CSV table of C-alpha atoms in Angstrom, one decimal:
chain,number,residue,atom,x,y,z
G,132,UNK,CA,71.9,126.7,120.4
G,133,UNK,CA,75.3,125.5,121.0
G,134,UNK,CA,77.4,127.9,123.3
G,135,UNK,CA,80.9,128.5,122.3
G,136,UNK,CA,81.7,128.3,126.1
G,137,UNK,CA,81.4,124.5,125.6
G,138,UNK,CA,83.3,124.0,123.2
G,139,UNK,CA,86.2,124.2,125.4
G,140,UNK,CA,84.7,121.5,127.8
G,141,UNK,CA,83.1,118.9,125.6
G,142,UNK,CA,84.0,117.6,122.5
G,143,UNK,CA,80.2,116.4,122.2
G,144,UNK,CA,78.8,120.1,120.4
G,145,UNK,CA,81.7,119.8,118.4
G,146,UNK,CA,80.6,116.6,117.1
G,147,UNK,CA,77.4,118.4,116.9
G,148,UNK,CA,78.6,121.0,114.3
G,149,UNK,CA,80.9,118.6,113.0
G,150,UNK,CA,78.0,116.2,111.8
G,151,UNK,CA,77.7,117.9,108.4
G,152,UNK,CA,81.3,119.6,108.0
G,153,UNK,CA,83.5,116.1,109.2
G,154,UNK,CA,82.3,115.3,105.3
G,155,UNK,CA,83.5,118.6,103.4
G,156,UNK,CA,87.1,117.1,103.7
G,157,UNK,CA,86.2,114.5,101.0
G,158,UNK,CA,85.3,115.1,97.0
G,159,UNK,CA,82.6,112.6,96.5
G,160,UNK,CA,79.6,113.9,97.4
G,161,UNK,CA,75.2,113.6,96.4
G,162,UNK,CA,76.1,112.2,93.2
G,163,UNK,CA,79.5,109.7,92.8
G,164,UNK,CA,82.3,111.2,90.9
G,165,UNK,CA,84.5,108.8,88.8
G,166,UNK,CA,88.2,108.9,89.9
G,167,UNK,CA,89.3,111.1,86.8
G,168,UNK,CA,86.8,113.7,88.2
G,169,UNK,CA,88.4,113.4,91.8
G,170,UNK,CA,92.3,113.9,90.7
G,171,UNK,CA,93.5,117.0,89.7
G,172,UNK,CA,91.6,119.2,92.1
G,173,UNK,CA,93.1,121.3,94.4
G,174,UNK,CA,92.4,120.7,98.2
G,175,UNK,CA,91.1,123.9,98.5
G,176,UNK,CA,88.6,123.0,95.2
G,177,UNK,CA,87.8,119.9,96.9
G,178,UNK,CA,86.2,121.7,99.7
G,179,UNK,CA,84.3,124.1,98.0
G,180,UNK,CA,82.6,122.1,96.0
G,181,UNK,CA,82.1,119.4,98.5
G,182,UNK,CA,81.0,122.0,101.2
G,183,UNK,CA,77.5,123.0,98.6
G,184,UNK,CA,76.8,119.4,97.9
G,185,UNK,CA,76.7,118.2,101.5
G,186,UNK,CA,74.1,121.1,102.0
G,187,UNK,CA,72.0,119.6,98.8
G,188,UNK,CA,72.3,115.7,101.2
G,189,UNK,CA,71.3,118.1,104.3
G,190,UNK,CA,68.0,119.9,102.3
G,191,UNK,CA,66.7,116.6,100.5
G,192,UNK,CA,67.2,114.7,103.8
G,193,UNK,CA,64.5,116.7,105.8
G,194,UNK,CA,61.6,115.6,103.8
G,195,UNK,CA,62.7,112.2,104.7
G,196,UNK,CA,64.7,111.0,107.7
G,197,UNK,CA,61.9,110.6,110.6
G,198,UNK,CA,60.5,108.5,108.6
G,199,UNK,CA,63.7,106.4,106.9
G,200,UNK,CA,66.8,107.5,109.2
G,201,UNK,CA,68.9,104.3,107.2
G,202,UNK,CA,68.4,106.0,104.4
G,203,UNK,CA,69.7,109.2,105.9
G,204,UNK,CA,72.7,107.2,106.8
G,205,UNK,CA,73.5,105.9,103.6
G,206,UNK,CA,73.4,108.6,102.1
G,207,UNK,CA,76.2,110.1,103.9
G,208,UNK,CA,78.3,106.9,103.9
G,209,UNK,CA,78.7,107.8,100.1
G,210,UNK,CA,79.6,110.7,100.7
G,211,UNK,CA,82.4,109.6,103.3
G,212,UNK,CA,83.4,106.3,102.1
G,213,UNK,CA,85.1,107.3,99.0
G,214,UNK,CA,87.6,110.0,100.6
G,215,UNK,CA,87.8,109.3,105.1
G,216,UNK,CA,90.8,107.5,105.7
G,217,UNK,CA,89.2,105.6,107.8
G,218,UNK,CA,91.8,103.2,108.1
G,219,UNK,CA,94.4,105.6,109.0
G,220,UNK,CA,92.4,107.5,111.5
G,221,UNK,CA,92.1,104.4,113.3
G,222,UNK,CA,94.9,103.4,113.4
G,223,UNK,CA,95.9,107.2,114.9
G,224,UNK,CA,93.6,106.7,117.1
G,225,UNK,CA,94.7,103.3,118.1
G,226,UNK,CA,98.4,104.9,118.5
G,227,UNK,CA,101.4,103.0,120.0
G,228,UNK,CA,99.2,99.7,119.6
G,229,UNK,CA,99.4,99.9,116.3
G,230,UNK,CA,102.2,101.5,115.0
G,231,UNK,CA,104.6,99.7,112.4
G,232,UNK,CA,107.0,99.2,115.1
G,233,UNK,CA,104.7,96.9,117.4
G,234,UNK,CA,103.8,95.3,114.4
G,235,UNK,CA,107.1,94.1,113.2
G,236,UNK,CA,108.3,92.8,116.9
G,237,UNK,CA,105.1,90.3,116.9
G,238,UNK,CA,104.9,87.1,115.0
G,239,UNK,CA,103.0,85.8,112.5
G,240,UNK,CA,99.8,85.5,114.9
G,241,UNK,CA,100.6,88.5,116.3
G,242,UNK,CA,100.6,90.3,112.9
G,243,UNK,CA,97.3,88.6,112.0
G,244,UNK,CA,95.2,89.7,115.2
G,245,UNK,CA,95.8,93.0,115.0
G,246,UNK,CA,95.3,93.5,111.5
G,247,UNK,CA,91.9,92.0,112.5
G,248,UNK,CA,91.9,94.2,115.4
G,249,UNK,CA,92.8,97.2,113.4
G,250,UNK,CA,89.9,96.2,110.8
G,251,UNK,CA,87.4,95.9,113.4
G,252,UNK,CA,88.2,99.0,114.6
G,253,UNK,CA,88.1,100.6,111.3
G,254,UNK,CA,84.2,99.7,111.0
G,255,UNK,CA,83.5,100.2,114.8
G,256,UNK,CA,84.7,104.1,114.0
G,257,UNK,CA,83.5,104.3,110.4
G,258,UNK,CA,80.1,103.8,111.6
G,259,UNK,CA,80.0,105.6,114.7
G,260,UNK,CA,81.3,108.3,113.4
G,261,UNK,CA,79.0,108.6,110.3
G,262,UNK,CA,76.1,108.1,112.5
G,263,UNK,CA,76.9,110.3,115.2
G,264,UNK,CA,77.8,113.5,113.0
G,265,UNK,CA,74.6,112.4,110.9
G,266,UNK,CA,72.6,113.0,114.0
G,267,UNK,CA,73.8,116.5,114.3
G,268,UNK,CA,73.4,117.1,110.4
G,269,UNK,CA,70.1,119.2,109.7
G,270,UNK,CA,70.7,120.7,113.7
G,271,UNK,CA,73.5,123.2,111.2
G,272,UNK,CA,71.9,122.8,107.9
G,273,UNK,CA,71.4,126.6,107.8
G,274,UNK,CA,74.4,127.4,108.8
G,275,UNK,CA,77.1,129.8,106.4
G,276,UNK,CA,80.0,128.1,105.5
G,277,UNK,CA,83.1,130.1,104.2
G,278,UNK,CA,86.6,128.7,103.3
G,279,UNK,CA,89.3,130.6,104.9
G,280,UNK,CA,93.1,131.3,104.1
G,281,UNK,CA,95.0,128.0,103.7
G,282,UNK,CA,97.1,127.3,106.9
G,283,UNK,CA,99.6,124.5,105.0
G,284,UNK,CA,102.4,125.2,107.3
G,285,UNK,CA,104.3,121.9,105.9
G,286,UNK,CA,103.9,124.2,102.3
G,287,UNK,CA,103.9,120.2,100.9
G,288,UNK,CA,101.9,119.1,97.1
G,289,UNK,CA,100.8,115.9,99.4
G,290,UNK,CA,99.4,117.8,102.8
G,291,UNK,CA,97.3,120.6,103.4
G,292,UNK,CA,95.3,122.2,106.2
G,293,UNK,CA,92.4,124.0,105.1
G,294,UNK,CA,90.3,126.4,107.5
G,295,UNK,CA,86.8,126.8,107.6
G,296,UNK,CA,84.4,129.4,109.1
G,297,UNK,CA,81.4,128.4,110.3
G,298,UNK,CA,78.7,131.4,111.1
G,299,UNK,CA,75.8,130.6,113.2
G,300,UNK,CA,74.0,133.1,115.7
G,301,UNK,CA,77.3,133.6,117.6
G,302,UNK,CA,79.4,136.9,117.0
G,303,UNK,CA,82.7,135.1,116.2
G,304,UNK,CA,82.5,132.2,113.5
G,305,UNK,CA,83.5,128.6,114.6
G,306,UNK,CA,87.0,128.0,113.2
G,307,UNK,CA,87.3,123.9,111.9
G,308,UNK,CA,91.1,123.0,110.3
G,309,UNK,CA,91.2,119.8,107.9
G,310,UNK,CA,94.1,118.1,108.0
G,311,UNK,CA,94.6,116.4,104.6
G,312,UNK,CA,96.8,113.9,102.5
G,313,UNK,CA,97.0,112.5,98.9
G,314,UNK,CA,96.9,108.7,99.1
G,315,UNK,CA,99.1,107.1,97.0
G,316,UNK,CA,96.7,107.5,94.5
G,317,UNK,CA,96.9,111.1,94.3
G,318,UNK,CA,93.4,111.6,95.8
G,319,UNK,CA,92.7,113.8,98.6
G,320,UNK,CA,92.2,112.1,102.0
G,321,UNK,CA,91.1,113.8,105.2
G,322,UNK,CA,93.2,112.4,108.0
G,323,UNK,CA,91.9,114.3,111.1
G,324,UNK,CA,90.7,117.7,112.1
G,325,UNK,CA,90.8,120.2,114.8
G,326,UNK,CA,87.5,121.9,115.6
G,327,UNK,CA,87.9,125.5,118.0
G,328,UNK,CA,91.5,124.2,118.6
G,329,UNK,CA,90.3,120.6,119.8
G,330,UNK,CA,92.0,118.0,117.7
G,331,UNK,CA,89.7,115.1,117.0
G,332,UNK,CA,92.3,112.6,116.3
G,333,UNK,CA,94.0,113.1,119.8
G,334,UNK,CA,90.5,112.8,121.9
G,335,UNK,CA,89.8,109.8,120.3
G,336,UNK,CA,93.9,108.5,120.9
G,337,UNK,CA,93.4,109.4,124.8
G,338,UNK,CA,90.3,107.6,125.2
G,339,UNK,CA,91.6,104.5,123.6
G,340,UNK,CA,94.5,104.9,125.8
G,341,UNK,CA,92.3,104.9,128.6
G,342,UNK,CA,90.1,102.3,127.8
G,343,UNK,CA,93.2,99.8,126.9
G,344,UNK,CA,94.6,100.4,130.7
G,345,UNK,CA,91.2,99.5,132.0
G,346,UNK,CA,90.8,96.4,130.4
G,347,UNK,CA,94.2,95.6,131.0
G,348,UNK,CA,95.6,96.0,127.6
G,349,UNK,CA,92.9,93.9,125.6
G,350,UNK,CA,92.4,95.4,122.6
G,351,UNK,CA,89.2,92.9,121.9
G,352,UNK,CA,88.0,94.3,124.7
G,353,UNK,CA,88.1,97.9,124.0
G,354,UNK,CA,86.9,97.4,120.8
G,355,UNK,CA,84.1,95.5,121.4
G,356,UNK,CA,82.6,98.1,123.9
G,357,UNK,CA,84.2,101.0,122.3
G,358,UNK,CA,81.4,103.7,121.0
G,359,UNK,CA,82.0,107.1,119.1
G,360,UNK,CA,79.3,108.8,121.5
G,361,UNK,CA,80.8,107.6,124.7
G,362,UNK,CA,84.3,108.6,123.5
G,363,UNK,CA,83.1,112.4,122.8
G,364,UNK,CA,81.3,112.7,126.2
């Protein structure tokens, strides 16, 4: 079992937890909801129903993931490819190389590579991430899940940050914060999270930032050797 010692050391058990909670920030869950279903719900309604059905993907995946683990996968890209703003945590991730600023002071070549940087990047962390929290899935199957008191500081109709208890053998529950947005759409998107006070979106900025000085600033580079799992080591 996960000590919450280590959380404070390692992002890795986070991702560990994580695996079946990074998806409760989405609507979309077992069975595909059509857009009108998805709009009008609340954050906070989003969650709770979301939270139950990723337990129903956890349960029905144990009778079948030693022997079909693609299939496992799968199924939890639809849960998370509907909703994860994949895009935009990328692009958080990828920080001052790709902020709108950097992107207007290049030219036309410019612009091009590191939209195809950026999209690159997008599917490097959209399955890395999906496969990596997968792995940790069934490990917290069994685990209560509880909705806390909404933290929305910002008090905004677009944002919200939603607080969930975790309850596993330990006397204090883990504490995980969604940070969410409506697209322009209206839809609820998660845009990072904060696990035991860690905040994904920055571990992930820092390593990037580290990985860009040591290849000099080649962002082909870092992408092409970046992985989730080394990044949360």
């Amino acid at each position: 079992m996960v000590l919450r010692s280590k959380w404070t050391h390692s992002i890795t058990p986070a991702v560990a937890l994580l695996a079946g909670l990074f998806m409760l920030y989405l609507t979309p869950a077992l069975h595909a909801q059509s857009e009108g279903e998805v709009r009008g719900k609340t954050a906070e309604e989003t969650l709770r129903e979301t939270t139950d059905k990723v337990l129903e993907v956890i349960e029905e995946a144990r009778s079948y993931v030693d022997e079909d683990t693609d299939r496992y996968y799968q199924a939890v890209h639809e849960v998370l490819d509907p909703i994860v703003d994949f895009r935009g945590f990328a692009r958080g991730v990828m920080g001052e190389y790709a902020t709108g600023a950097r992107y207007r002071s290049l030219d036309e070549a410019g612009r091009e590579k590191l939209r195809d940087q950026l999209e690159r990047f997008t599917q490097t962390m959209r399955v890395g991430l999906v496969r990596t929290y997968s792995k940790g899935l069934l490990a917290f199957g069994g685990s209560r899940v509880e909705l806390g008191d909404s933290a929305d500081a910002e008090d905004s109709p677009n944002r919200a940050m939603l607080k969930q208890l975790i309850y596993s053998d330990e006397a204090q529950p883990y504490v995980v914060v969604y940070l969410m947005a409506r697209d322009k759409s209206g839809d609820w998107k998660m845009r990072n999270l904060v696990v035991e006070n860690v905040n994904l979106g920055q571990i992930y900025r820092s390593q990037f930032e580290s990985a860009a000085r040591r290849y000099d600033g080649d962002l082909d580079q870092v992408i092409e050797n970046w992985t989730v799992e080394a990044a949360t080591d």
